[in-house]
Structure formats: structure tokens, C-alpha cells
């Protein structure tokens, strides 16, 4: 949509979200980080182009911050201050590169975003007793989470007045990319501006308007890691189960990026669908597990990690605590989160999933049934037996056996786990381990059958 400009009105230099993403990708080509197979999981960054004015001549600070440029509206001769960039967003399965992530400066973070020498975390490292307290599913949507600071009333009033003075159609309609001004303010992290814009769009029933990739403002806030804006939008009635063109809900995106603070906000809403499937057939729990696996794989291979492995493991724990099912299987491969963790050689996640007892579980799970579930005929023990050369193979198999894995189970090719072991001394030792477990299981069965 295009609005004609008067001869006295100059277009604002602030680029649209689409242009900002294009600029970001051009910058990435000149500074590409070491590649890894899961680099697409890295969260994107979105900044203004160099040389943009940092102030708005003759305008107030809030008007400078709220100035939005697109073919839809041209409110004033303003530019967004270059000192306050915010992350951009794209769908989570087609992200390119590994740009630097920069969280909100006034919010607490989980770990250092700079690469650090890796020290394998213990199970006791998972600490949820931070100021960002967990609010369980079923809590009132109107309850304020402990970490959500109040809106700045002065900024909110000024933002509301600014929007009220704009042409009505310019504040409610979408540009050629489907962006409303709410999408842009949300992506920039301008909380009071986004709140005022959300109130305007809600009044015309367009709070969940979608841009060209199917993202509502809530999905943008999640992908940009703005937990307070996520809270505000939910409070105003945004649809928590809305999905983008890839079937990703807000829970999928938060789990995929490993944004535990955003996830806590989302899980405070009782209507969040924990078992929603994206178009890859995965639940948010699968996304959280894959994100952690990608992080650990990068660490194990000596790649450049974003240092948020603990936070991503926290996301897995938050979903399980809220009631996500361990028994959920991917639609494409029938894998559970345990299958995914074992296949990727992620010993940290395997330890976590098989912790004794399974703490904080809202839904009862038969551990033996869980461990022996099949994914296209393969149990987790089959997959562990196929991890030739993995330094954690033996520990992984011991953990599975201690939790009831059955070595006698055969896959679709009528093959037991012992037949998938590597050749050589190491394989022979593991084969003895499986035989001992198998013999012990048979003796137990016989003793149960003959109590005398």
C-alpha cells in the first residue's frame, strides 16, 4: 500500500524490517563465523545501517523512537536512534549465519554470550531459582510475573498521544511486507510504543495481523527475545497458539532459540498448547531438545558456541515441568526427545532425561516404557550401539540399561543392539555389557515365573 507524500514532507530514512534483514545478511557475508551443521539455529540480530541519524531534530525523544518509515506511513522527519538497536526475526528453520546476539541491557541473562572454554555441566547445574521465577501452567494471565517491570507511564502516555495524532489508516494497516507498525516497534524492542500500537490494533480486531512470513507481533516479540513485550501482548489478548508459515507457534520459537525467560512468560498462560505440531511434525519439546543438541555438538566439535547450553537445557525442563509429554514422537521419524539426544551423542541431555527419579514431571511416565520406545523400529539402545567412536557411548548405554532398556529387542531388520556395535576390543566390551544385562533380565523373569 502506498500513500502519497506532500512536497514538504520528506521520507524518513528508517528502513523497513525487510531492508534491515537484507542489510544484516550483507554484513554477515564479510564476517562469517566457523560453520557447523546446526548454525541455522543461531538467533538473528537486527541493527540499523551505519550513518543513520541518532536524533530527531525538533522532536521529542518518544517521537524519535517511534518514527517508522515504510511505504504505508510517513509520520515525521525522524529516524530511530542508532543507539537502541533490536534483534530482527526470521522463521527458525531458514536462518542463515550465526550473527551475534545482544539481549536487552536491563534484563538478567542466563550465562555469558561470549565463547568460553567448555566445562561439561553437571545435573545440579540446572538452577531455576533465579529472579525470573517460573509460573506454572494455569496461572492467571493477568498475574504479573516477578521479572516483568511496570511500563513507564510517561513514555506510554506520550506514545499513545503520538499514535493518536497520526492518520488512523496508517496506524492500523500493513505495508507491502505485511508489517504493521506494531511489528516494527516490537522488533526494535520499544515496549511502550509497541503497547500503544497494540492497543490501537486491538480496537479494530487486528492484534494478530500477520506479516509476509505469517508472524504475528507476538511471534516477532518471541523471536526477538523481548519477554516483557511478550507479556504485554498476551495481557492484551494476543493469540498464543497462532503460527507462522512453518507452523511454528510462540512456544516452538522460544524453545528453538532457547529463550527461557520468554518461555516462562508463555507457560504462564493456561491456553498454551504444549503438544502443538509444526510443519516438521515436532512439538516445542522436540525443538528445545534439538536446540540443546546443536549447542552441545558445536561445543564438542570445538566450534564457536553462544554459551547458552544451560539456558537451553532449562527450556527442556520448563516444558516438562509444565506438562509436555516425554512420550511425544516426531511425525516424520517417530523419535522421542530421548532418541534425538542419543542419536546426537548428547550425554548431558541423556543424563537429564534419565535422571532418577524423573523430577518435576506433571504427567506420569513409565520409565521402562519410555526407554524402550521405538522410532521406526530402533530403540534408544540401538542408536547408542551405533555411536561408534563417540566418547560417551559406554556411559550412554549404561544409563539406558540402568533405566530398563531391553537388549533383546530387535529392530525392523531383526537386529539386536549388540549386532550394531563396532568391531574391536571396545565393541567386545560393550557386547559383554549387553549380554550380562540380557542374562540378568532372563533370570529375573524366571524367578518371577517360579516363586518356589
Coordinates of C-alpha atoms in Angstrom, one line a residue:
X1 CA 0.0 0.0 0.0
X2 CA 1.4 3.4 -0.9
X3 CA 0.4 6.8 0.4
X4 CA 1.4 10.0 -1.5
X5 CA 3.6 12.4 0.3
X6 CA 3.3 16.2 0.2
X7 CA 6.0 18.2 -1.4
X8 CA 7.1 19.5 2.1
X9 CA 7.2 16.0 3.6
X10 CA 10.5 14.2 3.3
X11 CA 10.6 10.4 3.6
X12 CA 12.1 9.0 6.8
X13 CA 15.5 7.3 6.4
X14 CA 14.5 4.5 8.8
X15 CA 14.4 1.2 6.7
X16 CA 11.7 -1.3 6.9
X17 CA 12.1 -4.7 8.6
X18 CA 12.7 -6.3 5.2
X19 CA 15.5 -3.9 4.4
X20 CA 17.1 -4.3 7.8
X21 CA 17.3 -8.0 7.3
X22 CA 18.9 -7.5 3.9
X23 CA 21.5 -5.2 5.4
X24 CA 22.2 -7.7 8.2
X25 CA 22.8 -10.5 5.7
X26 CA 25.2 -8.3 3.6
X27 CA 27.2 -7.6 6.8
X28 CA 27.3 -11.4 7.6
X29 CA 28.9 -12.2 4.3
X30 CA 32.0 -10.1 5.3
X31 CA 32.3 -11.8 8.7
X32 CA 31.2 -15.4 8.6
X33 CA 31.8 -17.4 11.7
X34 CA 33.1 -21.0 11.5
X35 CA 30.5 -23.2 10.0
X36 CA 28.8 -26.1 11.8
X37 CA 25.9 -28.3 10.8
X38 CA 23.5 -26.6 13.1
X39 CA 24.5 -23.0 12.5
X40 CA 20.9 -22.2 11.4
X41 CA 19.8 -22.4 15.0
X42 CA 21.6 -19.2 16.0
X43 CA 19.3 -16.3 16.8
X44 CA 19.4 -13.4 14.4
X45 CA 20.5 -9.8 15.1
X46 CA 19.0 -6.7 13.6
X47 CA 20.6 -3.3 13.7
X48 CA 20.3 0.0 11.9
X49 CA 22.5 0.7 9.0
X50 CA 25.6 2.9 9.6
X51 CA 25.2 6.6 9.2
X52 CA 21.6 6.9 10.3
X53 CA 20.9 10.0 12.4
X54 CA 20.9 9.4 16.1
X55 CA 18.4 12.1 17.0
X56 CA 15.3 13.7 15.6
X57 CA 15.6 17.5 15.1
X58 CA 12.8 19.4 16.7
X59 CA 11.1 16.3 18.0
X60 CA 10.7 14.7 21.4
X61 CA 12.6 11.5 22.3
X62 CA 9.5 9.3 22.1
X63 CA 8.6 10.7 18.7
X64 CA 12.2 10.0 17.5
X65 CA 11.9 6.4 18.8
X66 CA 8.5 5.9 17.2
X67 CA 9.4 7.2 13.8
X68 CA 8.7 4.4 11.3
X69 CA 9.5 4.5 7.6
X70 CA 7.6 2.4 5.1
X71 CA 5.5 2.9 2.0
X72 CA 2.5 2.9 4.3
X73 CA 3.2 5.8 6.6
X74 CA 5.5 8.8 6.9
X75 CA 4.7 10.4 10.3
X76 CA 7.6 12.9 10.6
X77 CA 11.1 13.8 9.6
X78 CA 12.6 11.4 12.1
X79 CA 14.9 8.5 12.5
X80 CA 15.1 5.8 15.1
X81 CA 18.2 6.3 17.3
X82 CA 21.1 4.2 16.2
X83 CA 22.0 3.7 19.9
X84 CA 19.0 1.5 20.5
X85 CA 19.0 -1.4 18.0
X86 CA 16.9 -4.5 18.5
X87 CA 17.0 -8.0 17.1
X88 CA 15.2 -9.0 13.9
X89 CA 13.3 -12.1 13.2
X90 CA 13.0 -14.8 10.5
X91 CA 11.5 -18.2 10.8
X92 CA 13.5 -20.7 12.7
X93 CA 14.3 -23.2 10.0
X94 CA 15.8 -21.0 7.4
X95 CA 18.1 -18.7 9.4
X96 CA 21.4 -18.1 7.8
X97 CA 24.7 -17.4 9.5
X98 CA 25.4 -17.0 13.2
X99 CA 25.2 -13.3 14.0
X100 CA 25.9 -12.0 17.4
X101 CA 23.0 -12.0 19.9
X102 CA 22.6 -8.9 22.1
X103 CA 19.9 -9.1 24.8
X104 CA 18.1 -6.3 26.5
X105 CA 20.6 -4.5 28.7
X106 CA 18.3 -4.0 31.7
X107 CA 17.2 -7.7 31.9
X108 CA 19.1 -10.5 33.6
X109 CA 20.6 -13.1 31.3
X110 CA 21.4 -16.8 31.6
X111 CA 25.1 -17.2 31.0
X112 CA 27.7 -15.3 29.0
X113 CA 27.0 -14.9 25.3
X114 CA 30.8 -14.7 24.6
X115 CA 32.5 -18.0 23.8
X116 CA 34.0 -19.6 26.9
X117 CA 36.1 -22.7 27.4
X118 CA 33.6 -25.5 27.8
X119 CA 33.1 -27.3 31.1
X120 CA 30.5 -30.0 30.9
X121 CA 27.6 -29.1 33.2
X122 CA 26.5 -31.4 36.0
X123 CA 22.9 -32.2 36.6
X124 CA 23.0 -30.0 39.7
X125 CA 24.0 -27.0 37.5
X126 CA 20.4 -26.6 36.4
X127 CA 19.2 -23.8 38.6
X128 CA 15.8 -22.3 38.3
X129 CA 15.9 -20.2 41.4
X130 CA 16.7 -17.0 39.6
X131 CA 14.7 -13.8 39.9
X132 CA 12.9 -14.9 36.8
X133 CA 10.7 -17.3 38.7
X134 CA 8.7 -20.0 36.9
X135 CA 5.0 -19.5 36.8
X136 CA 3.1 -22.8 36.3
X137 CA 0.6 -23.5 33.6
X138 CA -2.9 -22.5 34.6
X139 CA -1.8 -19.3 36.3
X140 CA -3.9 -16.2 35.7
X141 CA -3.0 -14.4 32.5
X142 CA -3.4 -11.1 34.5
X143 CA -0.9 -12.1 37.2
X144 CA 2.3 -10.1 36.8
X145 CA 5.4 -12.3 36.6
X146 CA 8.2 -11.4 39.1
X147 CA 10.6 -10.2 36.4
X148 CA 8.2 -8.1 34.4
X149 CA 8.8 -4.5 35.3
X150 CA 5.9 -2.0 35.0
X151 CA 5.5 0.1 31.9
X152 CA 6.9 3.6 32.0
X153 CA 3.7 5.6 32.4
X154 CA 5.2 8.8 31.0
X155 CA 6.6 7.1 27.9
X156 CA 3.3 5.2 27.4
X157 CA 1.2 8.3 27.6
X158 CA 3.5 10.1 25.1
X159 CA 3.4 7.1 22.8
X160 CA -0.4 6.9 23.0
X161 CA -0.7 10.6 22.2
X162 CA 1.8 10.3 19.3
X163 CA -0.2 7.4 17.7
X164 CA -3.5 9.2 18.3
X165 CA -2.2 12.2 16.3
X166 CA -1.3 10.0 13.3
X167 CA -3.6 9.2 10.4
X168 CA -5.8 6.3 11.5
X169 CA -5.2 4.2 8.5
X170 CA -1.5 4.5 8.8
X171 CA -1.6 3.1 12.3
X172 CA -3.7 0.1 11.5
X173 CA -2.9 -1.1 8.0
X174 CA 0.0 -3.2 6.7
X175 CA 2.8 -2.3 4.3
X176 CA 3.9 -4.3 1.3
X177 CA 5.7 -6.8 3.5
X178 CA 2.7 -7.2 5.7
X179 CA 4.3 -5.3 8.6
X180 CA 2.2 -3.1 10.8
X181 CA 3.9 -0.5 13.0
X182 CA 3.3 -2.9 15.9
X183 CA 5.6 -5.5 14.1
X184 CA 8.3 -2.9 13.7
X185 CA 8.1 -1.4 17.2
X186 CA 8.1 -5.0 18.6
X187 CA 11.2 -6.0 16.6
X188 CA 13.0 -2.9 17.9
X189 CA 12.1 -3.6 21.5
X190 CA 10.3 -0.3 22.0
X191 CA 8.0 -1.6 24.7
X192 CA 5.8 1.5 25.4
X193 CA 5.5 2.2 21.7
X194 CA 4.5 -1.4 21.0
X195 CA 1.9 -1.3 23.8
X196 CA 0.3 1.8 22.4
X197 CA 0.3 0.4 18.9
X198 CA -1.1 -2.9 20.2
X199 CA -4.0 -1.1 21.9
X200 CA -4.8 0.6 18.6
X201 CA -4.8 -2.6 16.6
X202 CA -6.8 -4.5 19.2
X203 CA -9.5 -1.8 18.9
X204 CA -10.0 -2.8 15.3
X205 CA -9.5 -6.6 15.8
X206 CA -6.1 -6.8 14.2
X207 CA -3.8 -7.5 17.1
X208 CA -2.9 -10.8 15.5
X209 CA -2.2 -9.4 12.0
X210 CA 0.4 -11.5 10.2
X211 CA 3.3 -10.2 8.1
X212 CA 4.5 -11.9 4.9
X213 CA 6.1 -14.9 6.8
X214 CA 3.0 -15.4 8.9
X215 CA 4.3 -13.9 12.1
X216 CA 2.1 -12.0 14.4
X217 CA 3.5 -9.3 16.6
X218 CA 3.7 -11.9 19.5
X219 CA 5.8 -14.3 17.3
X220 CA 8.1 -11.3 16.5
X221 CA 8.5 -10.5 20.2
X222 CA 9.3 -14.1 20.9
X223 CA 11.9 -14.4 18.1
X224 CA 13.4 -11.1 19.1
X225 CA 13.7 -12.2 22.8
X226 CA 11.6 -9.4 24.3
X227 CA 9.9 -11.2 27.3
X228 CA 8.3 -8.1 28.6
X229 CA 6.7 -7.2 25.3
X230 CA 5.5 -10.9 25.1
X231 CA 3.9 -10.4 28.5
X232 CA 2.2 -7.2 27.4
X233 CA 0.8 -8.7 24.2
X234 CA -0.6 -11.7 26.0
X235 CA -2.2 -9.4 28.5
X236 CA -3.8 -7.5 25.7
X237 CA -5.2 -10.8 24.3
X238 CA -2.7 -11.9 21.6
X239 CA -3.3 -15.5 20.4
X240 CA -0.6 -17.6 22.0
X241 CA -1.2 -20.5 19.6
X242 CA -1.0 -18.5 16.4
X243 CA 1.5 -20.0 14.0
X244 CA 3.7 -18.7 11.1
X245 CA 4.0 -20.2 7.6
X246 CA 6.1 -23.0 9.0
X247 CA 3.6 -24.0 11.7
X248 CA 5.7 -22.5 14.4
X249 CA 3.9 -21.3 17.5
X250 CA 5.3 -19.0 20.1
X251 CA 6.3 -22.0 22.2
X252 CA 8.2 -23.5 19.2
X253 CA 10.2 -20.4 18.6
X254 CA 11.1 -19.8 22.3
X255 CA 12.1 -23.4 22.6
X256 CA 14.0 -23.4 19.3
X257 CA 16.1 -20.3 20.2
X258 CA 16.5 -21.3 23.8
X259 CA 14.9 -18.2 25.3
X260 CA 14.0 -19.5 28.8
X261 CA 12.7 -16.1 30.1
X262 CA 10.3 -15.8 27.1
X263 CA 9.3 -19.4 27.6
X264 CA 8.4 -18.8 31.3
X265 CA 6.1 -15.9 30.2
X266 CA 4.4 -18.1 27.6
X267 CA 3.9 -21.0 30.0
X268 CA 2.1 -18.7 32.4
X269 CA -0.9 -18.8 30.0
X270 CA -3.1 -21.8 30.6
X271 CA -4.2 -22.0 26.9
X272 CA -0.7 -22.6 25.6
X273 CA -0.8 -25.8 23.5
X274 CA 2.3 -27.8 24.7
X275 CA 1.7 -30.6 22.1
X276 CA 1.2 -28.3 19.1
X277 CA 3.0 -29.6 15.9
X278 CA 4.9 -27.5 13.5
X279 CA 5.0 -28.5 9.8
X280 CA 8.1 -30.6 10.6
X281 CA 5.9 -32.7 12.9
X282 CA 7.7 -31.5 16.1
X283 CA 6.4 -30.3 19.4
X284 CA 8.0 -27.4 21.3
X285 CA 9.8 -30.1 23.5
X286 CA 11.4 -31.6 20.3
X287 CA 12.6 -28.1 19.3
X288 CA 14.1 -27.4 22.7
X289 CA 15.9 -30.8 22.6
X290 CA 17.3 -30.2 19.1
X291 CA 18.4 -26.7 20.1
X292 CA 20.4 -28.1 23.0
X293 CA 21.8 -30.9 20.9
X294 CA 23.0 -28.3 18.3
X295 CA 24.7 -26.3 21.1
X296 CA 26.4 -29.3 22.6
X297 CA 27.5 -30.6 19.2
X298 CA 29.1 -27.2 18.5
X299 CA 30.9 -27.4 21.8
X300 CA 32.1 -31.0 21.4
X301 CA 33.5 -30.3 17.9
X302 CA 35.3 -27.2 19.0
X303 CA 33.1 -24.7 17.2
X304 CA 32.0 -21.3 18.3
X305 CA 29.1 -21.7 20.8
X306 CA 26.9 -18.9 22.1
X307 CA 27.5 -20.2 25.6
X308 CA 23.8 -20.8 26.4
X309 CA 23.8 -24.6 26.9
X310 CA 22.4 -24.3 30.4
X311 CA 19.6 -22.0 29.4
X312 CA 18.6 -24.3 26.6
X313 CA 18.5 -27.2 29.0
X314 CA 16.4 -25.0 31.2
X315 CA 13.9 -24.7 28.4
X316 CA 13.6 -28.5 28.2
X317 CA 13.0 -28.6 32.0
X318 CA 10.4 -25.8 31.8
X319 CA 8.4 -27.6 29.2
X320 CA 8.5 -30.9 31.1
X321 CA 7.5 -29.2 34.3
X322 CA 4.6 -27.5 32.5
X323 CA 3.3 -30.9 31.3
X324 CA 4.9 -31.6 27.9
X325 CA 4.9 -35.3 27.2
X326 CA 8.2 -37.3 27.1
X327 CA 6.3 -39.8 25.0
X328 CA 5.6 -37.5 22.1
X329 CA 7.1 -38.6 18.9
X330 CA 8.1 -36.7 15.8
X331 CA 5.7 -37.4 13.0
X332 CA 8.4 -37.9 10.3
X333 CA 10.7 -40.2 12.2
X334 CA 8.8 -41.2 15.3
X335 CA 11.7 -40.1 17.5
X336 CA 11.2 -39.0 21.1
X337 CA 13.4 -36.5 22.7
X338 CA 15.5 -39.4 24.1
X339 CA 16.0 -40.8 20.6
X340 CA 17.1 -37.3 19.5
X341 CA 19.5 -36.9 22.4
X342 CA 21.1 -40.3 21.9
X343 CA 21.4 -40.0 18.2
X344 CA 23.3 -36.7 18.5
X345 CA 25.5 -38.1 21.2
X346 CA 24.3 -35.5 23.7
X347 CA 25.2 -37.1 27.0
X348 CA 24.2 -34.1 29.1
X349 CA 20.6 -34.3 27.8
X350 CA 20.5 -38.1 28.1
X351 CA 21.5 -37.8 31.8
X352 CA 18.9 -35.1 32.3
X353 CA 16.1 -37.2 30.7
X354 CA 17.0 -40.3 32.6
X355 CA 17.6 -38.6 35.9
X356 CA 16.4 -40.7 38.9
X357 CA 13.7 -40.1 39.8
X358 CA 12.1 -38.1 36.9
X359 CA 11.6 -35.0 38.9
X360 CA 9.1 -32.1 38.3
X361 CA 7.1 -34.3 35.9
X362 CA 3.4 -33.2 35.7
X363 CA 2.5 -36.3 33.6
X364 CA 3.4 -39.8 34.9
X365 CA 5.7 -41.7 32.7
X366 CA 6.7 -45.3 32.9
X367 CA 10.4 -45.0 32.6
X368 CA 10.9 -48.5 31.1
X369 CA 8.2 -47.9 28.5
X370 CA 9.8 -44.6 27.6
X371 CA 13.3 -46.0 27.3
X372 CA 12.2 -48.9 25.1
X373 CA 10.0 -46.9 22.7
X374 CA 10.8 -47.4 19.0
X375 CA 11.5 -44.9 16.3
X376 CA 10.9 -46.8 13.0
X377 CA 11.9 -50.0 14.8
X378 CA 15.0 -48.6 16.6
X379 CA 15.1 -48.2 20.4
X380 CA 17.4 -45.6 22.0
X381 CA 19.8 -48.6 22.9
X382 CA 20.0 -49.4 19.2
X383 CA 21.0 -45.8 18.4
X384 CA 23.6 -45.8 21.3
X385 CA 25.1 -49.0 20.0
X386 CA 25.6 -47.3 16.6
X387 CA 27.6 -44.4 18.1
X388 CA 30.9 -45.8 17.0
X389 CA 33.8 -43.7 18.3
X390 CA 31.7 -41.5 20.5
X391 CA 33.4 -40.9 23.9
X392 CA 30.1 -41.1 25.7
X393 CA 28.8 -44.3 24.1
X394 CA 29.6 -46.6 27.0
X395 CA 28.1 -44.2 29.6
X396 CA 25.0 -43.7 27.5
X397 CA 24.4 -47.4 27.1
X398 CA 25.0 -48.0 30.9
X399 CA 22.4 -45.2 31.6
X400 CA 19.9 -46.8 29.3
X401 CA 20.4 -50.3 30.7
X402 CA 20.1 -49.0 34.3
X403 CA 16.7 -47.5 33.4
X404 CA 15.3 -50.6 31.9
X405 CA 16.5 -50.7 28.3
X406 CA 16.0 -54.2 26.9
X407 CA 18.9 -55.6 24.9
X408 CA 16.8 -58.4 23.5
X409 CA 14.5 -56.1 21.5
X410 CA 15.0 -56.4 17.7
X411 CA 14.5 -53.7 15.1
X412 CA 12.7 -54.0 11.8
X413 CA 15.7 -55.8 10.3
X414 CA 15.5 -58.4 13.2
X415 CA 18.8 -56.9 14.6
X416 CA 19.6 -56.5 18.3
X417 CA 21.6 -53.6 19.7
X418 CA 24.6 -56.0 20.2
X419 CA 24.8 -56.6 16.5
X420 CA 25.2 -52.8 15.8
X421 CA 28.4 -52.4 17.9
X422 CA 31.7 -51.6 16.4
X423 CA 34.4 -54.2 15.9
X424 CA 37.4 -54.5 18.1
X425 CA 38.1 -54.6 21.8
X426 CA 35.8 -51.6 22.7
X427 CA 32.9 -53.3 20.8
X428 CA 33.6 -56.6 22.6
X429 CA 33.5 -54.9 26.0
X430 CA 30.1 -53.3 25.2
X431 CA 28.8 -56.6 23.9
X432 CA 29.7 -58.3 27.2
X433 CA 27.8 -55.5 29.0
X434 CA 24.7 -56.2 26.9
X435 CA 24.9 -59.9 27.4
X436 CA 25.2 -59.5 31.2
X437 CA 22.1 -57.3 31.2
X438 CA 20.2 -59.8 29.0
X439 CA 21.2 -62.7 31.2
X440 CA 20.2 -60.8 34.3
X441 CA 16.8 -60.0 32.7
X442 CA 16.1 -63.6 31.9
X443 CA 17.0 -64.7 35.4
X444 CA 14.6 -62.1 36.8
X445 CA 11.8 -63.3 34.6
X446 CA 12.4 -66.9 35.5
X447 CA 12.3 -66.1 39.2
X448 CA 9.0 -64.3 38.8
X449 CA 7.6 -67.3 37.0
X450 CA 8.7 -69.8 39.6
X451 CA 8.3 -68.2 43.1
X452 CA 9.0 -71.5 44.8

